[in-house]
Amino acid sequence: METILVPVITSILLILLMKKLYFQRKTTCYNLPPGPWKIPIFGSMHHLIGEHVHHRLRRLAKTYGPLFHLKLGEVDLMVITSPELAAESMKTHDLSFASRPQFMGSKIILYNSGDIVFAPYGKLWAQLRKICTIELFSSKRVKHFRSIMDEEGNNLIEKIRMADGVPVNMTEMLLSVANTTISRASFGMECAQQHKIFSAVKDTFKYMSGFDLADLFPSFSFLGEITGMRRHLEKVHKVLDSTLDEVFEEHQKKSINNSIDYLDEDLVDVLLRLKKTGELDESVTLDNLKGVIVDLILGGTETTSAIMEWAMAELVRHPEIMRKAQSEVREAFKGKTKLHENDITNLPYLTMVIKESLRVRPPAPILVPRYCSETVELGGYTIPAGSRLLINAWAIMRDPKYWKDAEAFKPERVETDEQDFNASRFQYMPFGGGRRICPGVNFGVASIEIVLAKLLYHFDWELPGGKRLEELDMEESIGLALTKKNPLLLVASPHK
Ligand code: HEM
């Protein structure tokens, strides 16, 4: 019976899809950017198979130019691979591209995309974004959170010390530091539900890329049913939602019994205070606040740990650069038994190492997709309303047209090239750009800086088992962020 059902269902599906796509095609006739050849129904999907999407998209840009078009099922996807066009989309036409596409994952997990990352451009997004800028990541608050980063950095140093020369799994340890830092900033010191929440979030990110069948054929929502995606997401959402409810309730109870000082507030406290004091628009619900917390975990954990991991791998591969970075830190803090975060403010060479790591290994290589809300002209082509836009920041930041010796890891280049985090020149934009630029830049960079400074100050580093530097594999894997495929194992010897 099953053997008959599968081809029957597939055929019905194909007929329905063809009919729909045929009628769609007849109604539109735009001057679209060029793109590779397509097959019926699936369009250019087959061009994305075989390697990581940022690599594949760079290869396609070499043939079709800095703005090309992919038809992926029902979706028109535009891909930008030049700073000029990135600026056009994020500056000149910032408003037209300020929205996000709506994915099944973001709708189910993030309260109908009622969070910051996936909210369509509009009133809700503006409210949540304002909370981020004024409250969650204000310089005062980030300064306060630096003490959490400091403590977590010290705990890491102790763990590595205890390994006593046995190779340590830096990948695992750095992720744990990033997770604990975000957890403490969000929920406070003790959060019994932390692991449940983090593992539920981890369970969902693979459905947020927009490349799932249900997201490429959005008007055929039953595809989510057939592939099992909807069921899985709903199950995870239920666990995540009820656990976040518990955390919010506990915080609410705590705030009724005690008044909490500004600097003792964790991020859940801040969100609840804003809700209680009526500083938020009435349309902002508790679900939106839970969505914000999920965003902080999604956006602020693996991105930060990935860059610390890549930076350590690059430093170990380049002993000259490692020596220079270590000399800077060791000279600055000579004689101290412990580095305090207050001291870690003026380390220009370390900042260069971080900026260069973000250039060669941006944690979000194709940023976060944008949605075109009105038809615009871009680079001499028409981008129809409803198209999705990807900016291949990874390819732009490795383009030899803009970067000398582009593939090489050279922190010194930061002295001559402008690499600011605000993407004022769109050759460098690890945090995106325009009005949806990452709001967690200061938080992220502070944690990376504090942890790396401590690692470099306290230890000398080498590969285990007498491995040669060239043997350190730098293979990539893409999950929530661009990470090393294989864990980074290093031997640490305490610096006397
Ligand atoms: C090295 C660390 C990080 C990198 C490379 C990074 C990168 C990015 C990128 C590329 C975007 C999309 C920007 C765009 O569309 O133009 C983004 C958005 C976002 N990031 Fe980050 N991020 C980092 C750390 C953080 C941290 C620590 C947090 C919070 C704890 C955070 C929260 C967010 C949020 C909420 C958004 C959505 C903004 C919006 O849509 O308005 N990120 N990030």
XYZ file of N, CA, C and O and ligand atoms in Angstrom, residues 90 98 100 115-119 125 129 132 137 182 267 292 295-305 307 358 361-370 391 393 429-445 447-448, ligand 1:
279
model
N 21.709 48.148 2.030
C 21.602 48.397 3.480
C 21.634 49.878 3.829
O 21.446 50.239 4.991
N 14.640 46.120 5.172
C 14.781 46.060 6.633
C 13.961 44.926 7.256
O 14.006 44.727 8.470
N 12.521 40.768 7.517
C 13.066 39.402 7.430
C 12.024 38.498 6.790
O 10.815 38.675 7.038
N 9.837 38.210 17.794
C 11.089 38.448 18.512
C 11.842 39.572 17.798
O 11.260 40.246 16.959
N 13.134 39.748 18.103
C 13.870 40.813 17.399
C 14.424 40.308 16.068
O 14.266 40.958 15.030
N 15.049 39.123 16.105
C 15.752 38.661 14.895
C 14.806 38.503 13.708
O 15.117 38.923 12.592
N 13.637 37.904 13.940
C 12.780 37.564 12.799
C 11.548 38.452 12.636
O 10.794 38.278 11.676
N 11.344 39.394 13.547
C 10.142 40.237 13.407
C 10.204 41.003 12.098
O 11.261 41.526 11.736
N 8.994 45.304 16.068
C 10.457 45.209 15.972
C 11.100 46.460 16.566
O 12.068 46.369 17.343
N 13.702 46.375 19.594
C 15.054 46.846 19.266
C 15.456 47.987 20.222
O 16.594 48.073 20.657
N 16.610 46.701 23.398
C 17.987 46.204 23.253
C 18.985 47.331 23.416
O 19.955 47.225 24.164
N 21.558 46.216 26.172
C 22.968 46.343 25.800
C 23.458 47.782 25.864
O 24.296 48.185 25.071
N 25.866 34.079 28.810
C 24.533 34.535 28.372
C 23.472 34.106 29.383
O 22.555 34.864 29.700
N 18.554 40.080 32.646
C 17.769 40.598 31.512
C 16.277 40.261 31.628
O 15.433 41.039 31.199
N 12.565 37.400 22.898
C 13.822 38.163 23.003
C 14.887 37.311 23.698
O 16.043 37.251 23.270
N 16.278 34.845 21.415
C 17.187 35.530 20.489
C 18.588 35.677 21.071
O 19.587 35.522 20.371
N 18.627 36.031 22.354
C 19.937 36.268 22.964
C 20.744 34.968 22.994
O 21.957 34.971 22.793
N 20.017 33.856 23.197
C 20.717 32.564 23.207
C 21.120 32.199 21.776
O 22.248 31.800 21.504
N 20.172 32.380 20.850
C 20.462 32.067 19.438
C 21.601 32.928 18.911
O 22.503 32.453 18.227
N 21.521 34.244 19.234
C 22.453 35.191 18.612
C 23.758 35.352 19.347
O 24.752 35.757 18.754
N 23.767 35.034 20.645
C 24.925 35.449 21.421
C 25.815 34.342 21.945
O 26.795 34.633 22.632
N 25.514 33.081 21.656
C 26.345 32.030 22.255
C 27.369 31.462 21.260
O 28.562 31.737 21.346
N 26.859 30.718 20.260
C 27.813 30.059 19.360
C 28.604 31.061 18.517
O 29.729 30.792 18.120
N 28.000 32.226 18.223
C 28.723 33.248 17.459
C 29.995 33.644 18.217
O 31.080 33.691 17.651
N 29.817 33.901 19.518
C 30.939 34.374 20.331
C 31.972 33.266 20.546
O 33.177 33.488 20.398
N 31.479 32.055 20.870
C 32.454 30.993 21.136
C 33.186 30.621 19.850
O 34.371 30.299 19.857
N 34.123 32.515 17.408
C 35.201 33.445 17.044
C 36.389 33.288 17.997
O 37.545 33.397 17.603
N 37.305 37.833 12.731
C 35.930 38.067 12.256
C 35.888 38.266 10.738
O 34.875 38.014 10.100
N 36.727 34.429 9.340
C 35.749 33.407 9.776
C 34.525 34.062 10.387
O 34.236 33.877 11.588
N 33.791 34.861 9.637
C 32.616 35.502 10.240
C 31.617 34.448 10.724
O 31.239 33.561 9.946
N 31.201 34.514 11.989
C 30.274 33.489 12.500
C 28.973 33.399 11.697
O 28.372 32.345 11.598
N 28.534 34.548 11.116
C 27.326 34.508 10.267
C 27.770 34.872 8.838
O 27.651 36.025 8.432
N 28.276 33.875 8.088
C 28.924 34.207 6.804
C 27.996 34.842 5.774
O 28.435 35.653 4.968
N 26.720 34.473 5.801
C 25.797 35.118 4.857
C 24.808 36.003 5.627
O 23.694 36.257 5.183
N 25.236 36.487 6.757
C 24.448 37.338 7.657
C 23.119 36.653 7.995
O 23.086 35.433 8.074
N 22.072 37.437 8.186
C 20.735 36.868 8.438
C 19.869 37.364 7.276
O 19.948 38.549 6.934
N 19.091 36.484 6.642
C 18.386 36.895 5.416
C 17.481 38.112 5.601
O 16.917 38.320 6.670
N 17.395 38.901 4.550
C 16.507 40.071 4.541
C 15.368 39.786 3.564
O 15.469 38.924 2.682
N 23.366 38.444 1.773
C 24.623 39.141 1.489
C 25.754 38.215 1.911
O 25.832 37.814 3.086
N 28.713 38.017 3.122
C 29.732 38.830 3.791
C 31.074 38.098 3.805
O 32.134 38.702 3.664
N 31.915 43.609 7.341
C 30.616 43.668 8.035
C 30.244 42.346 8.703
O 29.198 41.761 8.402
N 31.113 41.880 9.638
C 30.772 40.624 10.315
C 29.489 40.711 11.139
O 28.880 39.691 11.445
N 29.090 41.941 11.498
C 27.869 42.100 12.300
C 26.699 42.599 11.452
O 25.688 43.053 11.990
N 26.827 42.526 10.132
C 25.760 43.022 9.261
C 25.843 44.536 9.156
O 26.904 45.131 9.429
N 24.743 45.157 8.777
C 24.768 46.609 8.604
C 23.364 47.182 8.563
O 22.369 46.456 8.631
N 23.310 48.503 8.459
C 22.006 49.172 8.359
C 21.221 49.059 9.643
O 21.765 48.802 10.721
N 19.905 49.227 9.526
C 19.140 49.302 10.775
C 18.970 47.962 11.488
O 18.551 47.921 12.629
N 19.319 46.855 10.807
C 19.204 45.572 11.502
C 20.553 45.023 11.920
O 20.695 43.830 12.242
N 21.529 45.902 11.952
C 22.865 45.472 12.391
C 22.768 44.823 13.778
O 21.850 45.139 14.550
N 23.701 43.915 14.053
C 23.654 43.186 15.329
C 23.667 44.147 16.524
O 24.574 44.961 16.658
N 22.695 44.041 17.413
C 22.705 44.917 18.595
C 23.626 44.402 19.702
O 23.838 45.088 20.695
N 24.158 43.188 19.515
C 24.970 42.581 20.591
C 26.461 42.773 20.389
O 27.253 42.090 21.042
N 26.856 43.702 19.486
C 28.287 43.869 19.167
C 29.120 44.095 20.435
O 30.099 43.380 20.678
N 28.734 45.078 21.249
C 29.564 45.417 22.412
C 29.647 44.265 23.403
O 30.717 43.967 23.939
N 28.528 43.612 23.605
C 28.489 42.473 24.517
C 29.407 41.356 23.985
O 30.246 40.814 24.694
N 29.225 41.043 22.688
C 29.991 39.949 22.066
C 31.482 40.244 22.087
O 32.285 39.408 22.533
N 31.865 41.447 21.652
C 33.296 41.765 21.547
C 33.930 41.802 22.942
O 35.047 41.321 23.139
N 33.098 40.019 25.586
C 33.374 38.670 26.115
C 34.559 38.032 25.403
O 35.377 37.363 26.037
N 34.634 38.250 24.090
C 35.738 37.641 23.331
C 37.081 38.189 23.836
O 38.030 37.439 24.103
C 30.822 37.613 17.420
C 29.591 37.754 17.812
C 28.423 38.085 16.912
C 28.322 38.154 15.553
C 29.411 37.931 14.527
C 26.948 38.509 15.240
C 26.450 38.686 13.958
C 25.166 39.108 13.661
C 24.668 39.372 12.331
C 25.465 39.225 11.058
C 23.366 39.762 12.441
C 22.431 40.152 11.295
C 22.589 41.622 10.986
C 21.919 42.075 9.721
O 20.848 41.586 9.348
O 22.471 42.986 9.079
C 23.026 39.743 13.851
C 21.797 40.078 14.357
C 21.475 39.978 15.691
N 22.330 39.634 16.724
Fe 24.290 39.256 16.580
N 26.246 38.639 16.413
C 27.110 38.399 17.459
C 26.822 38.466 18.801
C 25.587 38.730 19.316
C 25.279 38.792 20.719
C 26.307 38.603 21.845
C 23.935 39.019 20.818
C 23.091 39.154 22.053
C 23.388 38.614 23.196
C 23.401 39.144 19.474
C 22.081 39.385 19.166
C 21.610 39.650 17.892
C 20.232 40.010 17.599
C 19.094 40.142 18.618
C 20.143 40.233 16.213
C 18.909 40.631 15.399
C 18.896 42.132 15.093
C 17.695 42.583 14.271
O 17.196 41.827 13.454
O 17.275 43.731 14.466
N 24.427 38.952 18.592
N 24.143 39.348 14.582
